[in-house]
Amino acid sequence: MKVLVTGGLGYIGSHTVVELLEHNYEVIILDNLYNSRIETLSKIKEITGKNASFYNIDATDFDSLNELFKNEEISSIIHFAGYKAVGESVNFPLKYYSNNLISTINLAKLAIKYNVIKLIFSSSATVYGDGESPFTEIMPILERTNPYGETKAICERILIDTYTANKNLSVTLLRYFNPVGAHESGLIGEVPNGIPNNLMPYITQVAKGIREKLLIYGNDYETVDGTGVRDYIHVVDLAKGHLSALKSNKGGINIYNLGTGKGTSVLELVKTFMNVNNVNIPYEFVDRRPGDIAISYADVTKAKEELNWESKLSIEKMVEDVWRFENQ
Ligand code: NAD
Ligand code: UD1
């Protein structure tokens, strides 16, 4: 009974592997190291005292994947592998459609061929588009967001159709809100490539003096202080959500939001970072970022009721753990 974790050396994947190993699952990590480092494998070992098997395989390479499934008895798959930069996806849509769709199709084919019991997929709150918060799982998902968001919406549909035609495979779609934070050990966390697009990695780079100041995109939204509101969730809470989804006996197709259910504004996050970590974050208000919405937060009732999971870690803990990781 082994769990295959694709993208298992990446940000969310590595934290999830830690949770799985700590709960005595046998874990197989697949990652092509496109956006991760091999050292993360030894950090995982250092945290857990346990080993996961590792395969440097590209999930778009069907034949290599097939060999892996032939040789290992995989009962569940958690599929994190994919590209995730929204801006890049607009400029290089085919790169995104190829990687994110082909990897998912390959895994779905092999899940059926090798009688896998459950496939858990990393989706995103981005599929809700510019709808109104709190987002609930029954809301219709948007037709057009950006190529990255489209890959998530299309993969959701592919997996729903796969389940409909193959009812022995149970499928769980997890829609993450805004994952931030790092493992308490300071050993694993998010390592952004190049100039970060997302708020938290940008804040940490400003705090470290790598960037001069934070540009806050818009202070004229209808929110508590005019800045955008998001549902930031600690990556360790998110990782535990995967464990709960894996353990759940509920078969069929299941969709869950993984968030905290609480919104935090950009300014609130920046101020908390400064207070908790005792550092200064110079910032300036600039125009809204195209494509942004004012408010995004989750309705988390379903995951609480059906998975018996809810987030526990505070915004203070998120910024504290990020800063520890950065200074490790
Ligand atoms: P990440 O880039 O840190 O991790 C993804 C991992 O997949 C990396 O280690 C990368 O090397 C690997 N990878 C990519 N393409 C691959 C391929 N073809 N074959 C094998 N390995 C491949 O990203 P993350 O933040 O950990 O996100 C994990 C998943 O969650 C992604 O699917 C992402 O779209 C989704 N997601 C992330 C966020 C977020 O804010 N981080 C939000 C919503 C959804
Ligand atoms: C982004 C992605 C979304 C993805 C989500 C989770 C876009 C348009 N959307 O959403 O697809 O699912 O991350 O990772 O990129 N902000 C600033 N200054 C900055 C960076 C961000 O003010 O330098 C603000 C934004 O305007 C927003 C908030 O901070 O109000 C959060 O931004 P970000 O971290 O990029 O996440 P999302 O916009 O929610």
Coordinates of C-alpha atoms in Angstrom, one line a residue, residues 74-298:
I74 CA 0.8 2.0 -5.8
S75 CA -2.6 2.2 -4.0
S76 CA -3.0 6.0 -4.0
I77 CA -1.7 9.0 -5.9
I78 CA -1.4 12.6 -4.7
H79 CA -0.7 14.7 -7.8
F80 CA 1.0 18.0 -7.1
A81 CA 3.4 18.1 -10.1
G82 CA 2.7 21.0 -12.4
Y83 CA 3.6 24.5 -13.3
K84 CA 2.0 27.3 -11.3
A85 CA 3.0 30.8 -12.3
V86 CA 0.0 32.7 -13.6
G87 CA 1.9 35.4 -15.4
E88 CA 4.2 32.9 -17.2
S89 CA 1.2 30.9 -18.2
V90 CA -0.2 33.9 -20.1
N91 CA 3.1 34.2 -22.1
F92 CA 3.7 30.5 -22.5
P93 CA 0.2 28.8 -22.6
L94 CA 1.3 25.7 -24.4
K95 CA 4.0 25.0 -21.9
Y96 CA 1.3 25.1 -19.2
Y97 CA -1.3 23.1 -21.1
S98 CA 1.2 20.4 -22.1
N99 CA 2.8 19.9 -18.6
N100 CA -0.3 20.2 -16.5
L101 CA -2.8 18.3 -18.7
I102 CA -0.5 15.5 -20.0
S103 CA 0.8 14.7 -16.6
T104 CA -2.7 14.5 -15.2
I105 CA -4.0 12.4 -18.2
N106 CA -1.0 10.0 -17.8
L107 CA -1.7 9.5 -14.1
A108 CA -5.4 9.0 -14.7
K109 CA -4.7 6.3 -17.3
L110 CA -2.2 4.5 -15.1
A111 CA -4.5 4.8 -12.1
I112 CA -7.1 2.8 -14.0
K113 CA -4.6 0.4 -15.5
Y114 CA -3.1 -0.5 -12.2
N115 CA -6.3 -0.4 -10.1
V116 CA -5.3 2.5 -7.9
I117 CA -7.9 3.2 -5.2
K118 CA -7.7 7.0 -4.9
L119 CA -6.3 9.9 -6.8
I120 CA -6.0 13.3 -5.1
F121 CA -5.5 16.3 -7.3
S122 CA -4.1 19.8 -6.4
S123 CA -6.7 22.3 -7.7
S124 CA -6.9 26.0 -6.8
A125 CA -9.4 28.6 -5.6
T126 CA -8.5 30.2 -8.9
V127 CA -11.2 28.0 -10.6
Y128 CA -13.9 30.2 -8.8
G129 CA -12.7 33.2 -10.9
D130 CA -14.2 36.5 -9.9
G131 CA -17.2 35.1 -8.0
E132 CA -18.2 36.2 -4.5
S133 CA -16.7 35.0 -1.3
P134 CA -17.1 32.8 0.7
F135 CA -16.6 30.3 -2.1
T136 CA -18.4 27.0 -1.7
E137 CA -17.7 23.9 -3.6
I138 CA -21.0 23.8 -5.4
M139 CA -20.5 27.2 -7.1
P140 CA -20.0 26.9 -10.8
I141 CA -16.4 27.1 -11.8
L142 CA -15.4 29.9 -14.2
E143 CA -14.9 29.2 -17.9
R144 CA -12.0 31.6 -18.5
T145 CA -9.4 32.7 -16.0
N146 CA -5.8 32.5 -17.4
P147 CA -4.0 29.5 -18.9
Y148 CA -2.8 28.3 -15.5
G149 CA -6.4 28.5 -14.1
E150 CA -7.7 26.8 -17.2
T151 CA -5.4 23.9 -16.7
K152 CA -6.9 23.4 -13.2
A153 CA -10.5 23.7 -14.4
I154 CA -9.8 21.3 -17.3
C155 CA -8.0 18.8 -15.1
E156 CA -10.9 18.8 -12.7
R157 CA -13.2 17.9 -15.6
I158 CA -10.9 15.3 -16.9
L159 CA -10.8 13.6 -13.5
I160 CA -14.5 13.8 -13.0
D161 CA -15.1 12.2 -16.4
T162 CA -12.5 9.6 -15.6
Y163 CA -14.3 8.7 -12.4
T164 CA -17.7 8.6 -14.1
A165 CA -16.4 6.0 -16.5
N166 CA -14.4 4.1 -13.9
K167 CA -16.2 4.0 -10.6
N168 CA -13.5 1.9 -8.8
L169 CA -11.2 4.9 -8.8
S170 CA -12.1 7.5 -6.2
V171 CA -11.1 11.1 -7.0
T172 CA -10.6 14.0 -4.6
L173 CA -10.2 17.5 -5.9
L174 CA -8.7 19.8 -3.4
R175 CA -9.0 23.6 -4.0
Y176 CA -6.3 25.4 -2.2
F177 CA -6.6 29.0 -1.2
N178 CA -3.3 30.9 -0.5
P179 CA -0.7 28.5 0.9
V180 CA 2.0 30.3 2.9
G181 CA 4.4 29.4 5.8
A182 CA 7.0 26.7 6.2
H183 CA 7.8 23.7 8.3
E184 CA 8.5 24.6 12.0
S185 CA 11.9 23.0 11.7
G186 CA 13.0 25.7 9.3
L187 CA 14.3 23.0 7.0
I188 CA 11.7 23.0 4.2
G189 CA 9.6 25.9 2.8
E190 CA 8.9 27.8 -0.4
V191 CA 11.9 28.7 -2.6
P192 CA 10.5 31.0 -5.4
N193 CA 12.2 31.1 -8.8
G194 CA 13.2 34.6 -9.8
I195 CA 11.1 37.6 -8.9
P196 CA 8.2 36.3 -6.8
N197 CA 4.6 37.0 -8.0
N198 CA 3.0 36.0 -4.8
L199 CA 2.7 38.3 -1.8
M200 CA 4.4 36.3 1.0
P201 CA 7.6 35.4 -0.9
Y202 CA 7.8 39.1 -2.0
I203 CA 7.4 40.3 1.6
T204 CA 10.3 38.0 2.8
Q205 CA 12.6 39.2 0.0
V206 CA 11.9 42.8 1.0
A207 CA 12.5 41.9 4.6
K208 CA 15.8 40.4 3.6
G209 CA 16.8 43.5 1.6
I210 CA 16.8 41.6 -1.7
R211 CA 14.1 43.9 -3.0
E212 CA 13.7 47.6 -2.0
K213 CA 10.0 47.7 -1.3
L214 CA 6.7 45.9 -1.6
L215 CA 4.3 47.3 -4.2
I216 CA 0.8 46.9 -2.9
Y217 CA -1.6 46.4 -5.8
G218 CA -4.5 48.7 -5.0
N219 CA -5.8 50.5 -1.9
D220 CA -9.2 51.3 -3.2
Y221 CA -10.9 47.9 -3.0
E222 CA -14.1 47.7 -0.9
T223 CA -12.3 45.9 2.0
V224 CA -11.4 46.7 5.5
D225 CA -8.5 48.9 4.6
G226 CA -8.8 49.1 0.8
T227 CA -6.2 46.4 0.1
G228 CA -7.0 42.9 -1.3
V229 CA -8.2 40.2 1.0
R230 CA -7.1 36.5 0.8
D231 CA -7.5 33.3 2.8
Y232 CA -3.9 32.5 3.8
I233 CA -3.4 29.0 5.0
H234 CA -0.4 27.5 6.7
V235 CA 1.3 24.9 4.4
V236 CA 1.4 22.4 7.3
D237 CA -2.4 22.7 7.8
L238 CA -2.8 22.2 4.1
A239 CA -0.5 19.1 4.1
K240 CA -2.6 17.7 6.9
G241 CA -5.7 18.3 4.7
H242 CA -4.2 15.8 2.2
L243 CA -3.7 13.2 4.9
S244 CA -7.4 13.6 5.9
A245 CA -8.4 13.3 2.3
L246 CA -6.3 10.2 1.9
K247 CA -7.7 8.5 5.0
S248 CA -11.3 9.3 4.2
N249 CA -13.5 6.3 3.4
K250 CA -15.8 8.3 1.3
G251 CA -15.6 7.0 -2.2
G252 CA -16.6 8.6 -5.5
I253 CA -15.8 12.1 -6.5
N254 CA -15.3 14.6 -3.8
I255 CA -14.3 18.3 -4.0
Y256 CA -13.1 20.3 -1.0
N257 CA -11.9 23.8 -0.3
L258 CA -8.8 23.9 1.8
G259 CA -8.6 27.3 3.4
T260 CA -9.1 28.8 6.9
G261 CA -12.4 30.5 6.1
K262 CA -10.9 33.8 7.2
G263 CA -9.8 36.7 5.1
T264 CA -6.7 38.8 5.7
S265 CA -5.8 42.0 3.9
V266 CA -2.4 42.8 2.3
L267 CA -1.8 45.5 4.9
E268 CA -2.8 43.3 7.8
L269 CA -0.4 40.6 6.6
V270 CA 2.4 43.1 6.1
K271 CA 1.9 44.6 9.6
T272 CA 1.7 41.2 11.2
F273 CA 5.0 40.2 9.5
M274 CA 6.7 43.4 10.8
N275 CA 5.4 43.0 14.4
V276 CA 6.0 39.3 14.8
N277 CA 9.4 39.3 13.2
N278 CA 10.5 42.7 14.2
V279 CA 11.6 43.8 10.8
N280 CA 10.7 46.7 8.5
I281 CA 8.8 46.2 5.2
P282 CA 8.8 49.4 3.2
Y283 CA 5.8 49.5 0.9
E284 CA 4.1 51.7 -1.7
F285 CA 0.6 51.7 -3.0
V286 CA 0.3 51.2 -6.8
D287 CA -2.5 50.5 -9.3
R288 CA -4.5 47.3 -9.0
R289 CA -2.9 44.2 -10.6
P290 CA -5.0 43.2 -13.7
G291 CA -7.0 40.0 -13.0
D292 CA -7.0 40.4 -9.2
I293 CA -10.3 40.2 -7.3
A294 CA -11.0 42.2 -4.1
I295 CA -11.8 39.4 -1.7
S296 CA -11.2 35.6 -1.8
Y297 CA -11.9 33.3 1.1
A298 CA -13.2 29.8 1.5

